[in-house]
PDB file of C-alpha atoms in Angstrom:
ATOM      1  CA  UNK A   9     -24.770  38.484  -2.448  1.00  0.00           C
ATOM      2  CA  UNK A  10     -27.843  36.601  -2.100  1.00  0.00           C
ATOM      3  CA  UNK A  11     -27.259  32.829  -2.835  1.00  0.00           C
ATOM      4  CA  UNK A  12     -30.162  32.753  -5.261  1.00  0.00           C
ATOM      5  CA  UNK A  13     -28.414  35.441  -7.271  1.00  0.00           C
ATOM      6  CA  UNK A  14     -25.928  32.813  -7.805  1.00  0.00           C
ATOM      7  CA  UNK A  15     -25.419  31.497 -11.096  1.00  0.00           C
ATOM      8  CA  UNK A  16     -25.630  28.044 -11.452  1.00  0.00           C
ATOM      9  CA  UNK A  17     -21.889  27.736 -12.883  1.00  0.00           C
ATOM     10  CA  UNK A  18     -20.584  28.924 -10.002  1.00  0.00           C
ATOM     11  CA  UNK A  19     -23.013  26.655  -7.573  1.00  0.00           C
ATOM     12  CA  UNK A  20     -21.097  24.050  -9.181  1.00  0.00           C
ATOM     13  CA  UNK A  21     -17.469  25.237  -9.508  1.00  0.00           C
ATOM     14  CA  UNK A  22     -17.682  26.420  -5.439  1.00  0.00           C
ATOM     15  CA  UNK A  23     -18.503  22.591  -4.518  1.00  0.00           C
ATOM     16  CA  UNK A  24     -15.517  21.161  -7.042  1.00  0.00           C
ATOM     17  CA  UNK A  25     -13.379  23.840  -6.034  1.00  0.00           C
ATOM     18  CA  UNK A  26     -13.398  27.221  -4.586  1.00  0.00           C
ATOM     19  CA  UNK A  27     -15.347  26.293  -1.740  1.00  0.00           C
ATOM     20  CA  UNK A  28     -14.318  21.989  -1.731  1.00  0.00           C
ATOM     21  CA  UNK A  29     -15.883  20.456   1.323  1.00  0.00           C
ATOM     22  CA  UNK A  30     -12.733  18.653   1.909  1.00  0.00           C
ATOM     23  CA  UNK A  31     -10.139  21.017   1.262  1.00  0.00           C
ATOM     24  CA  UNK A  32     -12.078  24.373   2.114  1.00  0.00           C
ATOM     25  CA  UNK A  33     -14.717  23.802   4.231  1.00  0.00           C
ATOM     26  CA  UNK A  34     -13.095  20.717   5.958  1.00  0.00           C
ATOM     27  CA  UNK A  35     -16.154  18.685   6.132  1.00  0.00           C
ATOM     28  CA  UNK A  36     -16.520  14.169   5.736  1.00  0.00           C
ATOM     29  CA  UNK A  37     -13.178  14.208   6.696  1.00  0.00           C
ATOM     30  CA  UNK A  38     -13.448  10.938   8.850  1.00  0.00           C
ATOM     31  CA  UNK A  39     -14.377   9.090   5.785  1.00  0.00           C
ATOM     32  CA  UNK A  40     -11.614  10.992   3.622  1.00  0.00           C
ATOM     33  CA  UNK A  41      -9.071   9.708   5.407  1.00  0.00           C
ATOM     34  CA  UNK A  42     -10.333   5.974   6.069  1.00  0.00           C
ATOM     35  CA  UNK A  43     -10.809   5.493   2.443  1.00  0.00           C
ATOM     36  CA  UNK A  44      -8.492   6.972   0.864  1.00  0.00           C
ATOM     37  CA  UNK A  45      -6.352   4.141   0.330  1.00  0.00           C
ATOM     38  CA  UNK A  46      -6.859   2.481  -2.814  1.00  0.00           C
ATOM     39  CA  UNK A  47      -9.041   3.915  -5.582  1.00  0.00           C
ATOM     40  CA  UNK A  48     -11.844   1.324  -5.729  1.00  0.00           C
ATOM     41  CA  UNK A  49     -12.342   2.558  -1.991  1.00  0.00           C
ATOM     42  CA  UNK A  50     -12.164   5.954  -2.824  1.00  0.00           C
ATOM     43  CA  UNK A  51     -14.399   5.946  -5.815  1.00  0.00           C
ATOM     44  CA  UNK A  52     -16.920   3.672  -3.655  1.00  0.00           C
ATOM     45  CA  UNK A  53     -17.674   6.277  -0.802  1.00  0.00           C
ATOM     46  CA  UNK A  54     -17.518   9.283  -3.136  1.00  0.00           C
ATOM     47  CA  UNK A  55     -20.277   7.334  -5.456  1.00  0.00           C
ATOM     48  CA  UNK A  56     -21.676   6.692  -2.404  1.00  0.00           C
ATOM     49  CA  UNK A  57     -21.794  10.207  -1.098  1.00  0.00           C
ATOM     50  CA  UNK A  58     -23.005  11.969  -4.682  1.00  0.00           C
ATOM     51  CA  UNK A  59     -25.889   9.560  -4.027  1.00  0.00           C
ATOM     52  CA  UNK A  60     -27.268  10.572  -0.721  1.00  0.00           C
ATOM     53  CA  UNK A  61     -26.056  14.128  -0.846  1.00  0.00           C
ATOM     54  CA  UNK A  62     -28.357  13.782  -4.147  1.00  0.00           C
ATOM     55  CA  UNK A  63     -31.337  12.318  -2.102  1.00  0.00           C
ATOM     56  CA  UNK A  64     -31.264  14.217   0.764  1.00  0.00           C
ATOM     57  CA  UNK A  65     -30.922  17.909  -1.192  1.00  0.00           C
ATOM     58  CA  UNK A  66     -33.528  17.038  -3.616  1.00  0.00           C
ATOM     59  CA  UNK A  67     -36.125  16.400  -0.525  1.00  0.00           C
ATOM     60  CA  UNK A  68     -35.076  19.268   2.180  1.00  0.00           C
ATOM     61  CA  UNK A  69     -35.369  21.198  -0.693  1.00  0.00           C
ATOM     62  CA  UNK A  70     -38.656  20.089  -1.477  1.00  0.00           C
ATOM     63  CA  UNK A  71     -40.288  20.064   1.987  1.00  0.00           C
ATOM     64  CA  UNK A  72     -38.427  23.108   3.677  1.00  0.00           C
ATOM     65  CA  UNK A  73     -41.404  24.657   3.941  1.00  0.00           C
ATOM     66  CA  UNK A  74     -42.892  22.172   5.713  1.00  0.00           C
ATOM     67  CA  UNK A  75     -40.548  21.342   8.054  1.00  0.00           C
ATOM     68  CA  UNK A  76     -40.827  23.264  11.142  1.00  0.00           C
ATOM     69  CA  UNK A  77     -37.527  24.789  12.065  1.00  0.00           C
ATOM     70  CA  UNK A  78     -37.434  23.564  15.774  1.00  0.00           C
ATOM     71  CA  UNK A  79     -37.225  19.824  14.522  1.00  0.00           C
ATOM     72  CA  UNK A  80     -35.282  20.569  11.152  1.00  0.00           C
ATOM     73  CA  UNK A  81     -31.663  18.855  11.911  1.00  0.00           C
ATOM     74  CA  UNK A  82     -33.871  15.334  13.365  1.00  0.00           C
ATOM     75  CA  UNK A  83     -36.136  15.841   9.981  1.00  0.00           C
ATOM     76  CA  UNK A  84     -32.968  16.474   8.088  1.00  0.00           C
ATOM     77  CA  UNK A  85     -30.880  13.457   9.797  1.00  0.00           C
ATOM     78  CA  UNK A  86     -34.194  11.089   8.873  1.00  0.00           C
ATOM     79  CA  UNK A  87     -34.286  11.986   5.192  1.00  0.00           C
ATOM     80  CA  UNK A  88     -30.165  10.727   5.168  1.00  0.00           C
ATOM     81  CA  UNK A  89     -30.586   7.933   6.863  1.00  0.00           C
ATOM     82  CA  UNK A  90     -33.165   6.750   4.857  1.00  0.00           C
ATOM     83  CA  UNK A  91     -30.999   7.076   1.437  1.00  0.00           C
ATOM     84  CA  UNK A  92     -27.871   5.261   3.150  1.00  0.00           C
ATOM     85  CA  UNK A  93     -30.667   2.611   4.030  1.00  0.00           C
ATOM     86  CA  UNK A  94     -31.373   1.872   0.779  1.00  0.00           C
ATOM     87  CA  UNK A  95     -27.725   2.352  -0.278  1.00  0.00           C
ATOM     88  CA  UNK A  96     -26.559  -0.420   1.678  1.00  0.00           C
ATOM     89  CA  UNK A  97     -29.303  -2.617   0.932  1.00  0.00           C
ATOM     90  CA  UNK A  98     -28.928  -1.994  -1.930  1.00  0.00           C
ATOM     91  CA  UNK A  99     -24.711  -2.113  -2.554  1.00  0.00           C
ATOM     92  CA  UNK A 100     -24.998  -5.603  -0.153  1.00  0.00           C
ATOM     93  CA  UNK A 101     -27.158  -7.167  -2.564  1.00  0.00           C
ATOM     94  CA  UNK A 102     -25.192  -6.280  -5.897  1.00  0.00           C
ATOM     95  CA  UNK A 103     -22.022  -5.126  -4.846  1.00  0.00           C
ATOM     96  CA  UNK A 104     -21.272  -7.062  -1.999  1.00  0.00           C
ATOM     97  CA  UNK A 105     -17.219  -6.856  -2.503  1.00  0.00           C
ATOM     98  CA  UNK A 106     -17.207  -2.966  -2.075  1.00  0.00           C
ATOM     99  CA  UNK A 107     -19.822  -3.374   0.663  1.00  0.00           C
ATOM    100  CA  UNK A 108     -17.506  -5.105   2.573  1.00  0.00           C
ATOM    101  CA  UNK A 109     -14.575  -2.567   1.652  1.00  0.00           C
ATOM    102  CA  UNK A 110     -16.647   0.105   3.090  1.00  0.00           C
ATOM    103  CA  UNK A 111     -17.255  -1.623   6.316  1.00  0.00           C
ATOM    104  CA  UNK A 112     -19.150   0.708   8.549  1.00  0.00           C
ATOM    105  CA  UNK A 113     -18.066   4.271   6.726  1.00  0.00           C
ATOM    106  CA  UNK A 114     -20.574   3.450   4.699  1.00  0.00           C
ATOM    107  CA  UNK A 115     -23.294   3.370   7.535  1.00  0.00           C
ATOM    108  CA  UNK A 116     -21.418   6.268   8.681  1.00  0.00           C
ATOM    109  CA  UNK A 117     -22.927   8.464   5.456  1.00  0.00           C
ATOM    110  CA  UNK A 118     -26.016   9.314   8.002  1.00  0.00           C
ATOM    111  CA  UNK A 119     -23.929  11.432  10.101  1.00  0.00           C
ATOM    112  CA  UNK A 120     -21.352  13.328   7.695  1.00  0.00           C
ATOM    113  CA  UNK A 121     -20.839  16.385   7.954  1.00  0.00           C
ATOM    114  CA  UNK A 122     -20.512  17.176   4.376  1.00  0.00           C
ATOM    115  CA  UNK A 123     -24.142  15.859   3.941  1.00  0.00           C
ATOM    116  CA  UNK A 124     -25.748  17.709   7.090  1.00  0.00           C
ATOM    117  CA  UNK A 125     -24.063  20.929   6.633  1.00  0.00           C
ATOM    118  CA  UNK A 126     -25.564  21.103   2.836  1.00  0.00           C
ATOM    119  CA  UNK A 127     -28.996  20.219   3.769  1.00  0.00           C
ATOM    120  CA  UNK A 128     -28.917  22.992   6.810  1.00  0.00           C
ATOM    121  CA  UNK A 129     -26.361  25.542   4.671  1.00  0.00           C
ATOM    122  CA  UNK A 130     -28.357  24.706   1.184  1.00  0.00           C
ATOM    123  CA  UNK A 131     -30.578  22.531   0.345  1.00  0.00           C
ATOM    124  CA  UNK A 132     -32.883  24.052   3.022  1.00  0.00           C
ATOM    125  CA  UNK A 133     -32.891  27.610   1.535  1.00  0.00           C
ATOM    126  CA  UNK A 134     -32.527  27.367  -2.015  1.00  0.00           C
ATOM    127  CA  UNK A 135     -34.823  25.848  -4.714  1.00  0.00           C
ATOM    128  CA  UNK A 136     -35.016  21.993  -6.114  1.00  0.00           C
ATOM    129  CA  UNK A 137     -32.439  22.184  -9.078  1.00  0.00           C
ATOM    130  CA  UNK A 138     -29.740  24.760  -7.134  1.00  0.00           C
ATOM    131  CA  UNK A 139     -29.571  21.745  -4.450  1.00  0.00           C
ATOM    132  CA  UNK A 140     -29.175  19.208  -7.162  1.00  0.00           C
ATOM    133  CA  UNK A 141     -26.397  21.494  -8.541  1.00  0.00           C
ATOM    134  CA  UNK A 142     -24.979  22.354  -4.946  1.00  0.00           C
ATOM    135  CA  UNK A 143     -25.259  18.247  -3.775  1.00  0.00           C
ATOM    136  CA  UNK A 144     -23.754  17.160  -7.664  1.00  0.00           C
ATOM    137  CA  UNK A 145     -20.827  20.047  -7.241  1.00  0.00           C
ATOM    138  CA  UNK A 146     -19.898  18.642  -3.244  1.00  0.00           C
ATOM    139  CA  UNK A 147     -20.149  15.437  -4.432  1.00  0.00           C
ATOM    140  CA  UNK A 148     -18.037  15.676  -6.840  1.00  0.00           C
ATOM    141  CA  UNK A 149     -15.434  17.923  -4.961  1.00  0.00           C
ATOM    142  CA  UNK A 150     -15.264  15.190  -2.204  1.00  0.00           C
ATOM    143  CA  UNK A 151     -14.760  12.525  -4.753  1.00  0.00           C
ATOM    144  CA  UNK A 152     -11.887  14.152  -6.418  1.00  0.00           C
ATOM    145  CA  UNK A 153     -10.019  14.660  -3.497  1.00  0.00           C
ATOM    146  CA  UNK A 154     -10.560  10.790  -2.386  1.00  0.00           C
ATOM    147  CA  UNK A 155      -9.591   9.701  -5.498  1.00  0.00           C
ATOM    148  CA  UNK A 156      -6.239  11.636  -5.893  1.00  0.00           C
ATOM    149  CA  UNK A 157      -5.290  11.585  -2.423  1.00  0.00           C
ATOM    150  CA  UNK A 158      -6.298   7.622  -2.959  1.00  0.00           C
ATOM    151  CA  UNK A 159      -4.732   7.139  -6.231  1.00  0.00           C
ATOM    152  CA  UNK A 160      -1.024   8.598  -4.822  1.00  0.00           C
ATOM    153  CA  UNK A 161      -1.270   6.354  -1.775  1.00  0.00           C
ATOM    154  CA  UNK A 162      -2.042   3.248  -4.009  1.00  0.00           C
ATOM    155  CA  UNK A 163       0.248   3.870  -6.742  1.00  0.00           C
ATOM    156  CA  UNK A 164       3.645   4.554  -5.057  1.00  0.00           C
ATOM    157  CA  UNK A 165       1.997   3.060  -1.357  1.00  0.00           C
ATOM    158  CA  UNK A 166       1.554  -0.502  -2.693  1.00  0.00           C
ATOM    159  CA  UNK A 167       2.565  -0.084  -6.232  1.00  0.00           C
ATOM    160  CA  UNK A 168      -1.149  -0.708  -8.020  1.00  0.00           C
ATOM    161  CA  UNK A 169      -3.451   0.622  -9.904  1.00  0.00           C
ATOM    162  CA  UNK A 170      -6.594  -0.725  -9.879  1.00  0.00           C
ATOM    163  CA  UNK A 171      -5.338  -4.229  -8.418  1.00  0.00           C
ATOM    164  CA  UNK A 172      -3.253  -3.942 -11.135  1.00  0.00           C
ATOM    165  CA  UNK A 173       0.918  -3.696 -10.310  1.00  0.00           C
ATOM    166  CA  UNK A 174       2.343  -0.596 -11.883  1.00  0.00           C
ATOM    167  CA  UNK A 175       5.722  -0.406  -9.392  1.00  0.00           C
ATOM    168  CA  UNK A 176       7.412  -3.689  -8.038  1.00  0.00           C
ATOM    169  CA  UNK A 177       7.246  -3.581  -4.543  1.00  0.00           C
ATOM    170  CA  UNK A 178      10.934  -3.008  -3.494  1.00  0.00           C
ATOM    171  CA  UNK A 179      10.068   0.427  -5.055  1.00  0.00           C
ATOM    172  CA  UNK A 180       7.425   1.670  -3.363  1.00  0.00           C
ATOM    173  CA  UNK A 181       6.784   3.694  -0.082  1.00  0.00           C
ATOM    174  CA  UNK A 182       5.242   1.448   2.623  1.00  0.00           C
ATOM    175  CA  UNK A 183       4.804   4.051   4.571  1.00  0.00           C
ATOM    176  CA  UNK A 184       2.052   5.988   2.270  1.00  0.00           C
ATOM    177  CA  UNK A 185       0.105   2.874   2.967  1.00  0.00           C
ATOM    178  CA  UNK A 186      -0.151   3.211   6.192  1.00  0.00           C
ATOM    179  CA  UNK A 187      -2.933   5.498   8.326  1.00  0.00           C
ATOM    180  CA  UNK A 188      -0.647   8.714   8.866  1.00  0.00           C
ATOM    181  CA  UNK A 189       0.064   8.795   5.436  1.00  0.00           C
ATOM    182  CA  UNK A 190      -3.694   9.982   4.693  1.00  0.00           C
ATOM    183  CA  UNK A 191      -3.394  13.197   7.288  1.00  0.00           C
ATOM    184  CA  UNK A 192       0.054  13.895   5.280  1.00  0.00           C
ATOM    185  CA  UNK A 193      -1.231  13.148   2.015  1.00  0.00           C
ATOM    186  CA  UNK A 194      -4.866  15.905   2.931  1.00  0.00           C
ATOM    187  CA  UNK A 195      -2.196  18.386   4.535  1.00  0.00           C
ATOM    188  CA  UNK A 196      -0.317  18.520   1.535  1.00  0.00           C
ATOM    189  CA  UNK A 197      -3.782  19.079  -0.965  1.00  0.00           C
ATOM    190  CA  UNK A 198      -4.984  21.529   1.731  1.00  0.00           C
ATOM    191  CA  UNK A 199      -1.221  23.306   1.381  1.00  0.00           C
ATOM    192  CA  UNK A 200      -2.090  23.524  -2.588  1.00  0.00           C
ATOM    193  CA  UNK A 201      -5.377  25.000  -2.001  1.00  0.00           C
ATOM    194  CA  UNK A 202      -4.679  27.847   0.566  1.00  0.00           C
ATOM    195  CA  UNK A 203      -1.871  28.760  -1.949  1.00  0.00           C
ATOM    196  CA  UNK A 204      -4.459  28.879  -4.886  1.00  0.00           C
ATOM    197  CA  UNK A 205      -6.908  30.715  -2.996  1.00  0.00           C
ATOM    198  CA  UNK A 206      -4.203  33.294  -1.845  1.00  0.00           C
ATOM    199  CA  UNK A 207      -2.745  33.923  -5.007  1.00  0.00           C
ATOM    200  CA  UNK A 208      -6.442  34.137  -6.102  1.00  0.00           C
ATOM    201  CA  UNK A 209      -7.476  36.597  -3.904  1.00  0.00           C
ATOM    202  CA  UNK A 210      -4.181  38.863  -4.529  1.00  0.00           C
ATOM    203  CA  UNK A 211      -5.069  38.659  -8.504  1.00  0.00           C
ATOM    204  CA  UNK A 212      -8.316  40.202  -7.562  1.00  0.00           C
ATOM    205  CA  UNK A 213      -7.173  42.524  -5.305  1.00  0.00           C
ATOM    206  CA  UNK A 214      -3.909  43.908  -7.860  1.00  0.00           C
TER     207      UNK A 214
END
């Protein structure tokens, strides 16, 4: 089908979750797993990420047919790295705490997968408000998974919530805490999703 036969609902629903960059397409996952262990982290970078993917599919869109293909991925790579520019400027001057959370995953937006592979998949062939849909539906997707992958790890990893102590301490799992416990924590989501999108693809097919 041709992607601008798409309807915009399911532009939308395919970046939460049929087609999840995290979970399907396997895409940002660098930053996934760095900062995926306490929510404020979590909800920092996917913020972060809605923003730029925002930027950056608003203007390919807009100047794809000005952008000659045999510079495209330098144009496209440009356009980025001048929203996560501004983003950091922007986050060190007002939100200097999460600024310093993020550390250099934030700088790290410019060369995300999730971000390039939606300008050169997307953005770049489809019209203004389909990319805002298509950047606004990834975003999103990404975020989720940060955020309950994050949430788990924070909760019964170091017992909070928020900063906030939910489980004493001599009840939770260190281990979930620690950096393995983010590949364990994706593999399990990634586990849930093939099992949806099988039993979602027999349904169709009964």
């Amino acid at each position: 089908m041709n992607k601008n036969k798409i309807s915009k609902g399911k532009i939308f629903k395919d970046g939460i979750l049929d087609n999840n960059p995290v979970l399907v397409q396997t895409v940002g996952l660098c930053s996934a797993l760095a900062m995926s262990s306490s929510i404020m982290g979590a909800l920092g970078m996917g913020i972060s990420v809605i923003l730029v993917l925002i930027g950056s599919n608003v203007v390919i869109s807009l100047l794809k047919n000005f952008i000659p293909d045999e510079i495209r991925i330098p144009s496209y790579i440009v356009v980025i790295a001048t929203f996560v520019t501004v983003l950091e400027m922007v986050m060190e001057a007002y939100f200097p705490d999460l600024y310093g959370t993020m550390g250099v995953f934030l700088s790290l937006i410019v060369v995300n997968c999730l971000i390039l592979a939606r300008a050169e998949a997307f953005a770049s062939k489809n019209s203004l408000i389909d990319s805002l849909i298509d950047a606004i539906g990834n975003g999103l997707g990404y975020t989720l998974v940060l955020v309950v992958t994050a949430a788990f790890r924070e909760l019964f990893g170091a017992g909070t919530l928020l900063g906030y102590t939910i489980i004493p301490e001599e009840y939770t799992i260190g281990f979930l805490s620690s950096p393995a416990a983010a590949f364990l924590c994706l593999g399990i989501l990634m586990a849930i999703m093939n099992a949806y999108m099988n039993k979602k693809k027999n349904t169709k097919e009964a």
